[in-house]
Short mmCIF file of C-alpha atoms and ligand atoms in Angstrom, two decimals:
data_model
loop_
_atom_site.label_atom_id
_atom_site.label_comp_id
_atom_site.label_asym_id
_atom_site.label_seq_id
_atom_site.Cartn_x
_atom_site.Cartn_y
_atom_site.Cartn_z
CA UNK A 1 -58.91 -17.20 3.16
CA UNK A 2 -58.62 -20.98 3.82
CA UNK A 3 -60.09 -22.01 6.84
CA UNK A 4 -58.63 -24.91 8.72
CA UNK A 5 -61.35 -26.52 9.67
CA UNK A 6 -65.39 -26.21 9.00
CA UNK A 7 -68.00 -27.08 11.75
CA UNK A 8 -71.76 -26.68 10.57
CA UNK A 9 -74.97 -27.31 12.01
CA UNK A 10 -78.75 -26.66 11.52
CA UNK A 11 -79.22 -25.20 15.22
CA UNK A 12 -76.28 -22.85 15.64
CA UNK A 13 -76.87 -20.62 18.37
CA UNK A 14 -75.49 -16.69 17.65
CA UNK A 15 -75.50 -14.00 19.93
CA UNK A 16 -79.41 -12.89 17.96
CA UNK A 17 -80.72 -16.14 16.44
CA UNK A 18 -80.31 -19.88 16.30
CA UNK A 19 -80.04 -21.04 12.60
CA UNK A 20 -78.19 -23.30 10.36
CA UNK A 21 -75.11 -22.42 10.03
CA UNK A 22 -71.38 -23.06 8.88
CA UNK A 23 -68.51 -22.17 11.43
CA UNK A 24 -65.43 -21.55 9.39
CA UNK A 25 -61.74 -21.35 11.71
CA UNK A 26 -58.22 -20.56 10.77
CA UNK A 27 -55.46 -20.37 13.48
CA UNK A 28 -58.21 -21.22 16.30
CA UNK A 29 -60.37 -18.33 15.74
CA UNK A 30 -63.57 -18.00 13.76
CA UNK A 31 -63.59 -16.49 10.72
CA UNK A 32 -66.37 -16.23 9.16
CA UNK A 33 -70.24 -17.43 9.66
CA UNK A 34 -71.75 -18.45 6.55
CA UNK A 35 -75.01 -20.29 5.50
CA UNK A 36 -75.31 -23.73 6.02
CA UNK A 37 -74.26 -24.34 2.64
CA UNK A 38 -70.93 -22.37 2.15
CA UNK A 39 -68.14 -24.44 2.80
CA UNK A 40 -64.71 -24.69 0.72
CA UNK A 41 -63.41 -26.84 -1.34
CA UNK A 42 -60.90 -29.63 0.34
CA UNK A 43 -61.20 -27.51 3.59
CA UNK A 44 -62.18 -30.70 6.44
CA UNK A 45 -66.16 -29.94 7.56
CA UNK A 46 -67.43 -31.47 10.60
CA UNK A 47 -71.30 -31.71 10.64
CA UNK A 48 -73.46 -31.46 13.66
CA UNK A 49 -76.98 -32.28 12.08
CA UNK A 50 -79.62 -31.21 14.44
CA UNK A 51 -77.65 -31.30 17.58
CA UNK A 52 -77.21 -27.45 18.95
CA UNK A 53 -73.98 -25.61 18.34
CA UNK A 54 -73.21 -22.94 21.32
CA UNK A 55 -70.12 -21.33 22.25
CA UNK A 56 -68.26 -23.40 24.56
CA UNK A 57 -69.24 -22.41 28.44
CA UNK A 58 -67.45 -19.61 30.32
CA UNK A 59 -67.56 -20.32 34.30
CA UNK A 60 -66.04 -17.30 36.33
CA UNK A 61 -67.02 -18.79 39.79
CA UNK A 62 -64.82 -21.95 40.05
CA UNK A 63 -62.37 -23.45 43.33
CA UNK A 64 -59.86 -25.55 41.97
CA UNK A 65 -58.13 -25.17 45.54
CA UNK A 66 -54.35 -25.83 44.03
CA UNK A 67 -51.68 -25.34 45.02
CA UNK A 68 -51.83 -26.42 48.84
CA UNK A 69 -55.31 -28.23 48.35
CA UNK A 70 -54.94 -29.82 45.54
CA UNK A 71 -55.94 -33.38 47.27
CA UNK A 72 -59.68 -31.09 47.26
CA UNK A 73 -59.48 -30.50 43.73
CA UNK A 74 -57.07 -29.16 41.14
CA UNK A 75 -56.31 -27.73 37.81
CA UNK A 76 -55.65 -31.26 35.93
CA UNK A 77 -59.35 -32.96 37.28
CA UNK A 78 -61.26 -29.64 37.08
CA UNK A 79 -60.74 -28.64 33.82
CA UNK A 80 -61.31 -31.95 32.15
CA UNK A 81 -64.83 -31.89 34.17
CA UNK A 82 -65.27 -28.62 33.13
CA UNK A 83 -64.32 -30.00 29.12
CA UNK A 84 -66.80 -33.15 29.68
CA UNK A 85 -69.15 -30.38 30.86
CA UNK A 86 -68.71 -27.69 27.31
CA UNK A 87 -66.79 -25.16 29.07
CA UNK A 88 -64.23 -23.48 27.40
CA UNK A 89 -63.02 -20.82 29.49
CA UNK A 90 -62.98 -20.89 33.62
CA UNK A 91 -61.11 -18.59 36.29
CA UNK A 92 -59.95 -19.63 39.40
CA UNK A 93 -61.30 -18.30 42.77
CA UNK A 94 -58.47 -16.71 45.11
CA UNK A 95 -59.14 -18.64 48.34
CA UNK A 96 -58.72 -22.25 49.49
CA UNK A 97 -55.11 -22.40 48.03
CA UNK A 98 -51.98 -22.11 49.95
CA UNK A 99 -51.06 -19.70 49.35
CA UNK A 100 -53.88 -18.29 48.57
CA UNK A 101 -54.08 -15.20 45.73
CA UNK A 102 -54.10 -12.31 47.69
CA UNK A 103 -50.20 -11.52 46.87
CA UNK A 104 -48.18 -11.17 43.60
CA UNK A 105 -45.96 -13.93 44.77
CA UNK A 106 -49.24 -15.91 45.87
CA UNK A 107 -50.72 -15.26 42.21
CA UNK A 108 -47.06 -16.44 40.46
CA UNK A 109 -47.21 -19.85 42.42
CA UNK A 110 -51.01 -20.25 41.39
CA UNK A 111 -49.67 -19.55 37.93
CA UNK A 112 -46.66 -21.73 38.05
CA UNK A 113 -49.69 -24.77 39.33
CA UNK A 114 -51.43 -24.28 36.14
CA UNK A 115 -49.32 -23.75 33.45
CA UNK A 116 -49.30 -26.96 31.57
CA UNK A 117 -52.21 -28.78 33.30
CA UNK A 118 -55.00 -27.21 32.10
CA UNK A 119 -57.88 -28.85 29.72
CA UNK A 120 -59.63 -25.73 29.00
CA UNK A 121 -58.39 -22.19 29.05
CA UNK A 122 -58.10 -20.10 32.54
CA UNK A 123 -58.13 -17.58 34.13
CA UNK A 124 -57.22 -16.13 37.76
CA UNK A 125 -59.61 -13.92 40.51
CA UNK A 126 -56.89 -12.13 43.36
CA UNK A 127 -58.12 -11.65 46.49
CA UNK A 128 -58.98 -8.84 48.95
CA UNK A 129 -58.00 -9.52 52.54
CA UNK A 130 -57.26 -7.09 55.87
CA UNK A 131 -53.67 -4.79 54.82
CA UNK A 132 -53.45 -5.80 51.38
CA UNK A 133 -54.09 -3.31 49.61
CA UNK A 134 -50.54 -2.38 48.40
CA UNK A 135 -50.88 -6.19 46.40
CA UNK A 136 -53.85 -5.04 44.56
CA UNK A 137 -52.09 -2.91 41.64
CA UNK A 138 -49.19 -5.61 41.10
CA UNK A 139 -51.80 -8.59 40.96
CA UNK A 140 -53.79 -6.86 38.58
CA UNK A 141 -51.26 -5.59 36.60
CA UNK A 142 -50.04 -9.89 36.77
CA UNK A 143 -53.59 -10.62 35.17
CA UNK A 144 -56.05 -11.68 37.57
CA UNK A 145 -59.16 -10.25 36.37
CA UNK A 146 -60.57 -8.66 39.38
CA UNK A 147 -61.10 -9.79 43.13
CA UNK A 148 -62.96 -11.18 45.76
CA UNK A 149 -63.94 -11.01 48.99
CA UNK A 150 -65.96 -12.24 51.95
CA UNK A 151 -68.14 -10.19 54.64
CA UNK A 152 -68.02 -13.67 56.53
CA UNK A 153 -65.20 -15.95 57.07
CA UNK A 154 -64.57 -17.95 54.46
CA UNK A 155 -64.01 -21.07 55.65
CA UNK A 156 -60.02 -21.02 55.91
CA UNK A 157 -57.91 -19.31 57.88
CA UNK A 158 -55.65 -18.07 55.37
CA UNK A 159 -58.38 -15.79 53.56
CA UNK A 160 -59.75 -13.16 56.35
CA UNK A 161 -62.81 -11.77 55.48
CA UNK A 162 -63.57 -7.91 55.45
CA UNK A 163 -65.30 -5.35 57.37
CA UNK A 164 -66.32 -1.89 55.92
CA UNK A 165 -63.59 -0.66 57.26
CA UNK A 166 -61.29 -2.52 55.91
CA UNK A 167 -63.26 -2.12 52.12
CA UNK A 168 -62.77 1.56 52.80
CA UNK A 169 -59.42 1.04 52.26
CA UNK A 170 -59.75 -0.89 49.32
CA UNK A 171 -62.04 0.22 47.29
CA UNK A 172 -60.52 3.50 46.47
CA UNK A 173 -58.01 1.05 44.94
CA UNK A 174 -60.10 -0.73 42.80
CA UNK A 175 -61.38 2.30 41.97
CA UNK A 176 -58.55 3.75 41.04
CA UNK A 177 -57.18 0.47 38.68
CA UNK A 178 -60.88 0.31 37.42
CA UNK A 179 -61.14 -3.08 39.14
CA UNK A 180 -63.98 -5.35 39.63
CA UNK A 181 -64.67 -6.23 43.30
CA UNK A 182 -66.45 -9.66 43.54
CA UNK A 183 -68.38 -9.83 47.26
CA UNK A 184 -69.49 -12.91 49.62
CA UNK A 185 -72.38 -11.09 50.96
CA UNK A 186 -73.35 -12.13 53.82
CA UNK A 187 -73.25 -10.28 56.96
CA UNK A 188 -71.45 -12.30 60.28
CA UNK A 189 -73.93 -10.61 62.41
CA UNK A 190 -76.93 -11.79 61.01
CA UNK A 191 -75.56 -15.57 61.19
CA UNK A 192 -77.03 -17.73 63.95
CA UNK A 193 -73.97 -19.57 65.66
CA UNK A 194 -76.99 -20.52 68.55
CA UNK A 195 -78.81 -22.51 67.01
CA UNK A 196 -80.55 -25.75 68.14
CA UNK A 197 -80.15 -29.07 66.12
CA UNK A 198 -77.72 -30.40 63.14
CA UNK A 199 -80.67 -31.09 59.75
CA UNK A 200 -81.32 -28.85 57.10
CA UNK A 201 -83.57 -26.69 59.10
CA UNK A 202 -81.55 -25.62 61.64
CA UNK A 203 -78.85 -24.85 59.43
CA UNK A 204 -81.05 -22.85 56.58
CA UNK A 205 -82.00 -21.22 60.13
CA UNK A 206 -78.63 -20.04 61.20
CA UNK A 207 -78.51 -18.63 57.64
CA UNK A 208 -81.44 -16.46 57.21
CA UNK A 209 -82.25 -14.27 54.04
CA UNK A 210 -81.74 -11.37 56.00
CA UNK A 211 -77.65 -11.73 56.47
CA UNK A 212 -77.77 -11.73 52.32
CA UNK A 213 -80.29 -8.58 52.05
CA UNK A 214 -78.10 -6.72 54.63
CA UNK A 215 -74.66 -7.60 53.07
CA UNK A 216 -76.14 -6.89 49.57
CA UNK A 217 -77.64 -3.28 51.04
CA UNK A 218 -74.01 -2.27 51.77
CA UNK A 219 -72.41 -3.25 49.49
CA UNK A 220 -75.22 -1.03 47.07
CA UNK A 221 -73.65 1.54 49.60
CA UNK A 222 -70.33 1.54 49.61
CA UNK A 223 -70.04 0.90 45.37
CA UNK A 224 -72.32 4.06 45.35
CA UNK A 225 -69.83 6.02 47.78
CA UNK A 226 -67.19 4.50 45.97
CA UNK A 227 -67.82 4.09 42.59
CA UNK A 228 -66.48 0.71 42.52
CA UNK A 229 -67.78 -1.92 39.96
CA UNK A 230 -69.20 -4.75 42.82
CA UNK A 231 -70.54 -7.98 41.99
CA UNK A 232 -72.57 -10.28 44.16
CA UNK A 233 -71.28 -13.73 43.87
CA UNK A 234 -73.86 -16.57 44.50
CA UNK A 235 -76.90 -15.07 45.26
CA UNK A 236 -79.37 -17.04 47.28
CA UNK A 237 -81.51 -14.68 48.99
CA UNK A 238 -84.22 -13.39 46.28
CA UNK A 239 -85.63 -11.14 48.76
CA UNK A 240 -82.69 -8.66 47.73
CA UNK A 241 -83.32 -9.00 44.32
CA UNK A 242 -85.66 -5.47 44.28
CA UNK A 243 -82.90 -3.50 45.78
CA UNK A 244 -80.39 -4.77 42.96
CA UNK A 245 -82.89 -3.68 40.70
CA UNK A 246 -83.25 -0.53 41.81
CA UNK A 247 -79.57 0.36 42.60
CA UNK A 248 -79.03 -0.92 38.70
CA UNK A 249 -81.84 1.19 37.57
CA UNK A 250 -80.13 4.20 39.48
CA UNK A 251 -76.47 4.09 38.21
CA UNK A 252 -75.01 2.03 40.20
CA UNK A 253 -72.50 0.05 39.36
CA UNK A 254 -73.71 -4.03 40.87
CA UNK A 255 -74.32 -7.07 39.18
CA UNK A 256 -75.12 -10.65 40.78
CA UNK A 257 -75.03 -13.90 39.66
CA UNK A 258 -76.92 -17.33 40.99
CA UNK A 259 -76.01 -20.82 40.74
CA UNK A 260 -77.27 -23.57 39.47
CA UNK A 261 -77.89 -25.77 43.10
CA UNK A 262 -80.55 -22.43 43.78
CA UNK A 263 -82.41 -23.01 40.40
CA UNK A 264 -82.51 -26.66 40.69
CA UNK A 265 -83.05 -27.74 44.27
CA UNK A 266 -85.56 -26.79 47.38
CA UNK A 267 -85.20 -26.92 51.42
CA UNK A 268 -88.50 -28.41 51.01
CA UNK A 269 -86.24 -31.33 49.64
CA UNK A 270 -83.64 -31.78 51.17
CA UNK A 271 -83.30 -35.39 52.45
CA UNK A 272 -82.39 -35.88 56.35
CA UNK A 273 -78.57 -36.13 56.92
CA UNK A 274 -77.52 -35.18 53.12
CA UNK A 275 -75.01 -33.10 53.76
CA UNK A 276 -73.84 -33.23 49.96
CA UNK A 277 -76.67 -30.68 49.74
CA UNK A 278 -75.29 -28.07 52.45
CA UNK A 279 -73.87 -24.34 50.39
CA UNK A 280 -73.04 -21.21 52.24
CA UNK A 281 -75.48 -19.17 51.37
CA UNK A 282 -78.15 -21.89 51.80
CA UNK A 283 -79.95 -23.60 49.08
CA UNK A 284 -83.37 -22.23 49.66
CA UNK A 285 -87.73 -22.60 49.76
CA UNK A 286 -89.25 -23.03 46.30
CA UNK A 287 -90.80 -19.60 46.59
CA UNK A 288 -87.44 -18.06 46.34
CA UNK A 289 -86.55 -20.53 43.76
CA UNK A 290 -89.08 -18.77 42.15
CA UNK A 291 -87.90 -15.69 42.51
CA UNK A 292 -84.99 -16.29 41.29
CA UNK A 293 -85.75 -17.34 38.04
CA UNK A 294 -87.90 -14.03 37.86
CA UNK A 295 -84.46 -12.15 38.80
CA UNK A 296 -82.99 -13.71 35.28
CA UNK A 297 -85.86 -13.10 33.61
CA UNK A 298 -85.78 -9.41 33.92
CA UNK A 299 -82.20 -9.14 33.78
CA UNK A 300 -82.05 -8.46 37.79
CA UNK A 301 -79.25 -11.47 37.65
CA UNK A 302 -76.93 -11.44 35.24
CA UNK A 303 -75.67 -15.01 34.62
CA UNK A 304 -75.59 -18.63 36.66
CA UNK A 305 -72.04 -20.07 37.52
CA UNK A 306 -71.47 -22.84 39.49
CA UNK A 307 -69.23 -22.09 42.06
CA UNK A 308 -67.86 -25.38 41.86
CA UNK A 309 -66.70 -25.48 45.16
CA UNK A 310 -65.20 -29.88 45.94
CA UNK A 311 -63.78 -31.57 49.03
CA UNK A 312 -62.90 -34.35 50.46
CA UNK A 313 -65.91 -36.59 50.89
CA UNK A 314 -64.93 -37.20 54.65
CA UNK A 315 -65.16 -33.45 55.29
CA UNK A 316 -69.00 -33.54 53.95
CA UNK A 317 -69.23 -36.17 57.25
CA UNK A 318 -72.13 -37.75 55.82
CA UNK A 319 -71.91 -40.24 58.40
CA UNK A 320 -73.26 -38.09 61.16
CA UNK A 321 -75.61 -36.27 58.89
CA UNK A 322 -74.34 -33.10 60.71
CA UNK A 323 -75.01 -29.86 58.65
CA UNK A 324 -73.33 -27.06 61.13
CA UNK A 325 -70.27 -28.98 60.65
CA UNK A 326 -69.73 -30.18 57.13
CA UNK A 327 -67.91 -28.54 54.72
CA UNK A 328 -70.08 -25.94 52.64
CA UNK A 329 -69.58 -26.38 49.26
CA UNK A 330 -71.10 -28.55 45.48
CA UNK A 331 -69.35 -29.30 43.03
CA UNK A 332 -71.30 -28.34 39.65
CA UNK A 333 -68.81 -27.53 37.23
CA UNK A 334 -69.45 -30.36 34.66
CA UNK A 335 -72.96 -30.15 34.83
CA UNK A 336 -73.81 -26.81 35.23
CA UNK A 337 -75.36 -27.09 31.29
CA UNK A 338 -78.26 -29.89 31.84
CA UNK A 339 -79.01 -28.75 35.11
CA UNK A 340 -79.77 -24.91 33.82
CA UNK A 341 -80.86 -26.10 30.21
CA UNK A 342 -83.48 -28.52 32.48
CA UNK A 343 -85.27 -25.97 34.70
CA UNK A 344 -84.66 -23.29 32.06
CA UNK A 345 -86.92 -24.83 29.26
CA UNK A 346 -89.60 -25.70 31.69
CA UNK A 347 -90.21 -22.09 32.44
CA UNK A 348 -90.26 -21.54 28.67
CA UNK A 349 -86.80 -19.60 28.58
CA UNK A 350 -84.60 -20.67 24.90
CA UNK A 351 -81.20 -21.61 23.75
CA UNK A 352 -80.50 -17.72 23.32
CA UNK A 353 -80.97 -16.93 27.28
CA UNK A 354 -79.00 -20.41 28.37
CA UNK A 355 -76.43 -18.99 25.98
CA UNK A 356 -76.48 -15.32 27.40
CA UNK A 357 -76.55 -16.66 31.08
CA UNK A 358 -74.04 -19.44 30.66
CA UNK A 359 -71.53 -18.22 28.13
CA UNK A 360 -71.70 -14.43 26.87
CA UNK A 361 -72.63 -12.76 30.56
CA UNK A 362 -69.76 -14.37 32.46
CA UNK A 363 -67.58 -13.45 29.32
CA UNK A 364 -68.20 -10.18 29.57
CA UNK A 365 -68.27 -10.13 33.44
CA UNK A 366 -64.71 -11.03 33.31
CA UNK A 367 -63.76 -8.50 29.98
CA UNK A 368 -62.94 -12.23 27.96
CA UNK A 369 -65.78 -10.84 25.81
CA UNK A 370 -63.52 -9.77 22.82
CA UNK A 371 -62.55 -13.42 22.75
CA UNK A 372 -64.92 -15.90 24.48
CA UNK A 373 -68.53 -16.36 24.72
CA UNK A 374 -70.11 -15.67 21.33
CA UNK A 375 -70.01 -17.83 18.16
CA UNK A 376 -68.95 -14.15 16.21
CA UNK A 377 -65.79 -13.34 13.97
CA UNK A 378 -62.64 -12.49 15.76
CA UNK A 379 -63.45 -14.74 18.72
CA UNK A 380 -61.95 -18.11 19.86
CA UNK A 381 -63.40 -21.00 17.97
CA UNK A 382 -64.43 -23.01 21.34
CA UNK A 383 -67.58 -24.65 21.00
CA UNK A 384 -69.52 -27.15 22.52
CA UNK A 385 -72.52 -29.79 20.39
CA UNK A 386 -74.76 -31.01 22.41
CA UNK A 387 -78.47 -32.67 22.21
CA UNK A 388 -80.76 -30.44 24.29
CA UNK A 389 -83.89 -33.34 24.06
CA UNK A 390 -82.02 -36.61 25.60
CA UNK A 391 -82.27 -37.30 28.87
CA UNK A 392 -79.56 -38.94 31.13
CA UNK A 393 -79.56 -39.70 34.71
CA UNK A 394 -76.48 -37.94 37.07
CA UNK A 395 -74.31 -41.11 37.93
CA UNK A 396 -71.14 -39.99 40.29
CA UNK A 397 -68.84 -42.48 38.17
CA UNK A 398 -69.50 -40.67 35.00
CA UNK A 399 -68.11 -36.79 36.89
CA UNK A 400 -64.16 -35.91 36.68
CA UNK A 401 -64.60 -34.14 39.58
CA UNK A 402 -61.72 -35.72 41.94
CA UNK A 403 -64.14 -36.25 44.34
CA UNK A 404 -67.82 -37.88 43.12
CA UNK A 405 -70.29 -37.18 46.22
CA UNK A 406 -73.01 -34.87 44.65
CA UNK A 407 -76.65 -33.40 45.76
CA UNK A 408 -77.20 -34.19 41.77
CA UNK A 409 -77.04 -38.29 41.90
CA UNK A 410 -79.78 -39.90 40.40
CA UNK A 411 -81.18 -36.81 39.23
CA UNK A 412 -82.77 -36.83 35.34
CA UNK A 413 -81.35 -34.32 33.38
CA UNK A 414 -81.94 -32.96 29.61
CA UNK A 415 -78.84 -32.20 27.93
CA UNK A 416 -76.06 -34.41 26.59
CA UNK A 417 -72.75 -33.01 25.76
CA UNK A 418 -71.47 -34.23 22.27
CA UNK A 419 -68.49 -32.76 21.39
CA UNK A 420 -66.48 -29.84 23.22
CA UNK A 421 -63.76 -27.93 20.79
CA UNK A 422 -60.89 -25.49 22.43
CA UNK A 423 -59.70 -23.42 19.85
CA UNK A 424 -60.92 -25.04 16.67
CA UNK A 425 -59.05 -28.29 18.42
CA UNK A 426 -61.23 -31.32 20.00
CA UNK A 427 -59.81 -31.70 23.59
CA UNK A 428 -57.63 -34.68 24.03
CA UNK A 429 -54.84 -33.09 25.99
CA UNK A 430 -54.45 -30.19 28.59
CA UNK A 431 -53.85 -27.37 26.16
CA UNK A 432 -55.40 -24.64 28.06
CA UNK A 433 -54.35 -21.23 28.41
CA UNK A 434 -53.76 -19.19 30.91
CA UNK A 435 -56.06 -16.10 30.28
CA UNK A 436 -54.27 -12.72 31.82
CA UNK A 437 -56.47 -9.00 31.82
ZN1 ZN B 1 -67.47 -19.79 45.77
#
């Protein structure tokens, strides 16, 4: 069969090895994988000499806050970050829109945003709030590829957050459409609205571990009583990382993910007043940093994602320096690569656990696995060349976030993206697609 297009390397990186290799794609799918060497006669071949060939990035934990917020974010700004970046393949969190996902006619206006805007392909996380249940089955059946909620408010009014009683409504549900349930977990009661002072301190304070560990602990309960697949978005808190392990070890059915701001950054270092550094849960003490890393390492924690979570810059109010009052949120999504490649390869992890963490995981967190996530026949060609050994230091001017305030300025990273393709295609243009179950 004549492939369309050949793309060939010497540090390919497949779901077993890294080796040279030639990428052959017809009708934006791979394939075949050959050796270096087999490519076909007048077929166009694209060499990426010792740069490293990965599949392109697959982020499940993005806000691109459109419709209704769209001055925060949106689909046309974040998904050409997330292309400058090497991902291929990102889905939408349910809250910050208006309206937000939590209703079929909610997830058709989200859908109706995106369509025709979109740099990368995309896809769509619904929404679990107080009494709606009955939306769950039509969403899902719409596309979105699971849902989310939060044990604490969320920020805006338009997304409650849950109690356990109202998650012993829905979870039967989810159970029932064999739904993934995504979780915010931290506990309201455990939160410190008291506390004395606006730094870093007081804030990591009135977020302690143990409003994590005791979320996390029922949520271990209630997907046991359940049986509902639960997954713990953003995990700061390493202290609950032996319970996850042993609920996993048990049967039951919990993953987790971290981000990239936890694996990079310390309280210890936090300058005074930078409230481009404040996250909900809290960006942590090296030790748990630490611990963290070990919770990848053994498999405790699935994947990293960035939860690329933008505002304003006014709302940060970096002016004051206040940290109870800023918005909570950093926005990672084109840099989520160097950051995690950086801290990864210092600890001695490879190019086949970035790739497993930052593309294959998430995939498969998300079912895209059949299609995304793996340089293997069958799937999507989207791939992203990069050059894992030169350096570059985080300037704001060079992000397409809409908004450029970030905890990473000035910071040296290792990892410079080359070349990102969408489906055999190099993106110039929003060709995206929107990715429904
Ligand atoms: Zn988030």
């Amino acid at each position: 069969m004549q492939p369309d297009l050949i793309i060939r390397g010497q540090r390919v990186v497949l779901p077993e090895t890294v080796a040279p290799r030639s990428v052959h794609i017809r009708e934006e799918r791979i394939v075949f994988v050959g050796d270096y060497d087999d490519v076909v006669a007048g077929c166009e071949v694209v060499d990426a000499g010792d740069s490293v060939m990965m599949p392109g990035l697959v982020d499940t934990h993005v806000h691109i806050n459109a419709p209704g917020r769209t001055e925060w974010e949106g689909f046309h700004s974040a998904t050409l970050a997330a292309a400058a970046g090497g991902v291929t393949t990102l889905v939408d969190m349910p809250l910050n829109s208006i309206p937000p996902t939590t209703t079929l006619s909610g997830f058709e206006a989200k859908l109706e945003t995106a369509r025709g805007d979109c740099f990368v392909d995309v896809g769509f996380w619904g929404g679990v709030v107080p009494g709606n249940t009955a939306e769950l089955a039509p969403m899902f059946a719409a596309g979105v590829v699971g849902f989310k909620c939060f044990l604490v408010p969320s920020g805006v009014d338009e997304f409650e957050h849950v109690t356990e009683k109202d998650l012993r409504v829905a979870m039967p549900e989810l159970t029932r459409l064999g739904a993934l349930l995504i979780v915010h977990a931290e506990l309201p009661q455990s939160i410190k609205t008291e506390v004395v002072g606006a730094d870093y301190q007081s804030f990591l304070a009135s977020r302690p571990r143990v409003a994590e560990n005791d979320a996390i602990a029922l949520m271990i309960r209630l997907s046991r009583e359940f049986d509902t697949r639960v997954h713990i978005v953003h995990l700061s808190s390493a202290d609950a990382i032996p319970m996850l392990r042993e609920a996993q070890a048990a049967g039951v059915k919990i993953t987790a993910e971290t981000c990239p701001h936890y694996l990079h950054f310390t309280a210890e270092e936090v300058p005074a007043g930078a409230t481009e550094f404040k996250c909900c849960p809290p960006i942590r003490e090296r030790d748990n940093r630490e611990e963290l890393w070990k919770g990848l390492r053994d498999g405790t924690i699935d994947f990293i994602v960035s939860d690329h979570s933008p505002c304003p810059g006014e709302m940060k109010l970096r002016e004051t320096g206040d940290f109870m009052k800023a918005w909570g949120g950093i926005a990672s999504l084109q840099l989520r690569l160097p950051i995690v490649w950086t801290e990864a390869r210092h600890r001695g992890f490879t190019l086949l656990d970035v790739t497993r963490w930052l593309c294959a995981n998430p995939a498969r967190q998300v079912s895209f696995d059949g299609r995304k996530g793996s340089i293997a026949i069958g799937h999507d060609a989207d791939l992203v060349i990069w050059r894992p050994d030169t350096q570059f230091t985080v300037t704001p001017s060079t992000l397409h976030h809409r908004h450029k305030l970030t905890p990473y300025a000035g910071e040296v990273l290792s990892g410079v993206v080359q070349q990102t393709y969408l489906r055999g295609r190099k993106i110039d243009a929003p060709g995206g697609q929107m990715l429904l179950r």
